Amino acid sequence: TKVRPGNPYLKGALGLAAFGAVRTKDTYLQARYKRLTARRGPLRALVAVEHSITTAIWHMLTDNVAYQELGSAYFTQRDPERATRRAINQLNQLGYTVTLNPRENAA
């Protein structure tokens, strides 16, 4: 798929904003970029981050609300079982066998 034609100055500004957002630590946009880079490649992931920025701006202007940073742990908090499966699969691919034991909470 290709990006639809639009304002070239806006595309450039969004590209710079996305590149800067990707390089910041512990942010939702950096976590999104890292997840997408593995599947789609760096350039397509960057365009996806641009789209995320555009969507966030649209919601901020439409609903008249401030931007709320979700944080880099958003995807892990949203579905912890998926994050666990992903980590186990990565360790299995590296040649380790993994056994999970539930941790007892010391309250």
PDB file of C-alpha atoms in Angstrom:
ATOM      1  CA  THR A   1       0.000   0.000   0.000  1.00  0.00           C
ATOM      2  CA  LYS A   2       1.068   3.554  -0.562  1.00  0.00           C
ATOM      3  CA  VAL A   3       0.450   6.790   1.246  1.00  0.00           C
ATOM      4  CA  ARG A   4      -2.290   8.873  -0.318  1.00  0.00           C
ATOM      5  CA  PRO A   5      -1.313  12.171  -1.928  1.00  0.00           C
ATOM      6  CA  GLY A   6      -1.473  15.177   0.312  1.00  0.00           C
ATOM      7  CA  ASN A   7       0.299  18.289   1.438  1.00  0.00           C
ATOM      8  CA  PRO A   8       4.052  17.632   1.015  1.00  0.00           C
ATOM      9  CA  TYR A   9       4.949  20.134   3.748  1.00  0.00           C
ATOM     10  CA  LEU A  10       2.641  18.404   6.215  1.00  0.00           C
ATOM     11  CA  LYS A  11       4.133  15.026   5.259  1.00  0.00           C
ATOM     12  CA  GLY A  12       7.626  16.355   5.924  1.00  0.00           C
ATOM     13  CA  ALA A  13       6.641  17.840   9.257  1.00  0.00           C
ATOM     14  CA  LEU A  14       4.892  14.621  10.310  1.00  0.00           C
ATOM     15  CA  GLY A  15       7.934  12.607   9.270  1.00  0.00           C
ATOM     16  CA  LEU A  16      10.223  14.714  11.445  1.00  0.00           C
ATOM     17  CA  ALA A  17       7.787  14.577  14.357  1.00  0.00           C
ATOM     18  CA  ALA A  18       7.484  10.797  14.052  1.00  0.00           C
ATOM     19  CA  PHE A  19      11.247  10.354  13.847  1.00  0.00           C
ATOM     20  CA  GLY A  20      11.685  12.462  16.964  1.00  0.00           C
ATOM     21  CA  ALA A  21       8.917  10.638  18.808  1.00  0.00           C
ATOM     22  CA  VAL A  22      10.447   7.273  17.966  1.00  0.00           C
ATOM     23  CA  ARG A  23      13.781   8.300  19.476  1.00  0.00           C
ATOM     24  CA  THR A  24      12.306   9.368  22.839  1.00  0.00           C
ATOM     25  CA  LYS A  25      12.512   6.841  25.639  1.00  0.00           C
ATOM     26  CA  ASP A  26       9.604   5.203  27.446  1.00  0.00           C
ATOM     27  CA  THR A  27       6.811   6.511  25.236  1.00  0.00           C
ATOM     28  CA  TYR A  28       3.838   4.861  23.582  1.00  0.00           C
ATOM     29  CA  LEU A  29       4.987   5.903  20.113  1.00  0.00           C
ATOM     30  CA  GLN A  30       8.420   4.336  20.600  1.00  0.00           C
ATOM     31  CA  ALA A  31       6.829   1.089  21.800  1.00  0.00           C
ATOM     32  CA  ARG A  32       4.494   1.098  18.790  1.00  0.00           C
ATOM     33  CA  TYR A  33       7.420   1.672  16.433  1.00  0.00           C
ATOM     34  CA  LYS A  34       9.430  -1.185  17.938  1.00  0.00           C
ATOM     35  CA  ARG A  35       6.510  -3.596  17.654  1.00  0.00           C
ATOM     36  CA  LEU A  36       5.776  -2.647  14.056  1.00  0.00           C
ATOM     37  CA  THR A  37       9.396  -2.578  12.910  1.00  0.00           C
ATOM     38  CA  ALA A  38       9.759  -6.299  13.495  1.00  0.00           C
ATOM     39  CA  ARG A  39       6.847  -7.084  11.162  1.00  0.00           C
ATOM     40  CA  ARG A  40       6.747  -4.298   8.602  1.00  0.00           C
ATOM     41  CA  GLY A  41      10.195  -2.749   8.466  1.00  0.00           C
ATOM     42  CA  PRO A  42      11.437   0.640   9.663  1.00  0.00           C
ATOM     43  CA  LEU A  43       9.959   2.879   6.963  1.00  0.00           C
ATOM     44  CA  ARG A  44       6.452   1.439   7.086  1.00  0.00           C
ATOM     45  CA  ALA A  45       6.551   1.510  10.875  1.00  0.00           C
ATOM     46  CA  LEU A  46       7.534   5.180  10.727  1.00  0.00           C
ATOM     47  CA  VAL A  47       4.544   5.923   8.483  1.00  0.00           C
ATOM     48  CA  ALA A  48       2.318   4.062  10.963  1.00  0.00           C
ATOM     49  CA  VAL A  49       3.659   6.258  13.770  1.00  0.00           C
ATOM     50  CA  GLU A  50       2.903   9.319  11.623  1.00  0.00           C
ATOM     51  CA  HIS A  51      -0.660   8.049  11.304  1.00  0.00           C
ATOM     52  CA  SER A  52      -0.846   7.558  15.079  1.00  0.00           C
ATOM     53  CA  ILE A  53       0.285  11.151  15.605  1.00  0.00           C
ATOM     54  CA  THR A  54      -2.314  12.400  13.123  1.00  0.00           C
ATOM     55  CA  THR A  55      -5.039  10.397  14.871  1.00  0.00           C
ATOM     56  CA  ALA A  56      -3.999  11.740  18.284  1.00  0.00           C
ATOM     57  CA  ILE A  57      -4.030  15.314  16.982  1.00  0.00           C
ATOM     58  CA  TRP A  58      -7.476  14.824  15.457  1.00  0.00           C
ATOM     59  CA  HIS A  59      -8.874  13.550  18.769  1.00  0.00           C
ATOM     60  CA  MET A  60      -7.218  16.371  20.693  1.00  0.00           C
ATOM     61  CA  LEU A  61      -8.735  19.014  18.415  1.00  0.00           C
ATOM     62  CA  THR A  62     -12.145  17.361  18.087  1.00  0.00           C
ATOM     63  CA  ASP A  63     -12.695  16.539  21.767  1.00  0.00           C
ATOM     64  CA  ASN A  64     -10.750  19.559  23.101  1.00  0.00           C
ATOM     65  CA  VAL A  65      -8.626  17.414  25.434  1.00  0.00           C
ATOM     66  CA  ALA A  66      -4.913  17.348  26.213  1.00  0.00           C
ATOM     67  CA  TYR A  67      -2.625  14.573  24.999  1.00  0.00           C
ATOM     68  CA  GLN A  68      -2.334  11.671  27.442  1.00  0.00           C
ATOM     69  CA  GLU A  69       0.859   9.649  27.130  1.00  0.00           C
ATOM     70  CA  LEU A  70       0.065   5.950  27.516  1.00  0.00           C
ATOM     71  CA  GLY A  71       3.656   4.956  28.283  1.00  0.00           C
ATOM     72  CA  SER A  72       5.947   2.296  26.920  1.00  0.00           C
ATOM     73  CA  ALA A  73       4.321  -0.454  29.007  1.00  0.00           C
ATOM     74  CA  TYR A  74       0.880   0.122  27.474  1.00  0.00           C
ATOM     75  CA  PHE A  75       0.916  -2.984  25.283  1.00  0.00           C
ATOM     76  CA  THR A  76       2.163  -5.157  28.154  1.00  0.00           C
ATOM     77  CA  GLN A  77      -0.498  -3.843  30.528  1.00  0.00           C
ATOM     78  CA  ARG A  78      -3.237  -4.214  27.932  1.00  0.00           C
ATOM     79  CA  ASP A  79      -2.610  -7.937  27.403  1.00  0.00           C
ATOM     80  CA  PRO A  80      -0.124  -9.411  29.912  1.00  0.00           C
ATOM     81  CA  GLU A  81      -0.736 -13.004  28.779  1.00  0.00           C
ATOM     82  CA  ARG A  82       0.288 -12.105  25.235  1.00  0.00           C
ATOM     83  CA  ALA A  83       3.463 -10.448  26.503  1.00  0.00           C
ATOM     84  CA  THR A  84       4.238 -13.591  28.523  1.00  0.00           C
ATOM     85  CA  ARG A  85       3.743 -15.853  25.500  1.00  0.00           C
ATOM     86  CA  ARG A  86       5.911 -13.574  23.398  1.00  0.00           C
ATOM     87  CA  ALA A  87       8.769 -13.647  25.921  1.00  0.00           C
ATOM     88  CA  ILE A  88       8.554 -17.443  26.251  1.00  0.00           C
ATOM     89  CA  ASN A  89       8.645 -17.874  22.469  1.00  0.00           C
ATOM     90  CA  GLN A  90      11.701 -15.638  22.200  1.00  0.00           C
ATOM     91  CA  LEU A  91      13.543 -17.644  24.858  1.00  0.00           C
ATOM     92  CA  ASN A  92      12.536 -20.921  23.198  1.00  0.00           C
ATOM     93  CA  GLN A  93      13.949 -19.670  19.895  1.00  0.00           C
ATOM     94  CA  LEU A  94      17.232 -18.907  21.657  1.00  0.00           C
ATOM     95  CA  GLY A  95      17.411 -22.510  22.857  1.00  0.00           C
ATOM     96  CA  TYR A  96      16.169 -22.196  26.436  1.00  0.00           C
ATOM     97  CA  THR A  97      13.381 -24.157  28.076  1.00  0.00           C
ATOM     98  CA  VAL A  98      11.151 -22.041  30.235  1.00  0.00           C
ATOM     99  CA  THR A  99       9.083 -23.063  33.246  1.00  0.00           C
ATOM    100  CA  LEU A 100       6.811 -20.488  34.816  1.00  0.00           C
ATOM    101  CA  ASN A 101       6.027 -20.607  38.512  1.00  0.00           C
ATOM    102  CA  PRO A 102       3.525 -18.138  39.958  1.00  0.00           C
ATOM    103  CA  ARG A 103       5.003 -15.714  42.431  1.00  0.00           C
ATOM    104  CA  GLU A 104       3.509 -15.557  45.933  1.00  0.00           C
ATOM    105  CA  ASN A 105       2.670 -12.028  46.989  1.00  0.00           C
ATOM    106  CA  ALA A 106       4.185 -11.089  50.314  1.00  0.00           C
ATOM    107  CA  ALA A 107       1.503  -8.890  51.812  1.00  0.00           C
TER     108      ALA A 107
END
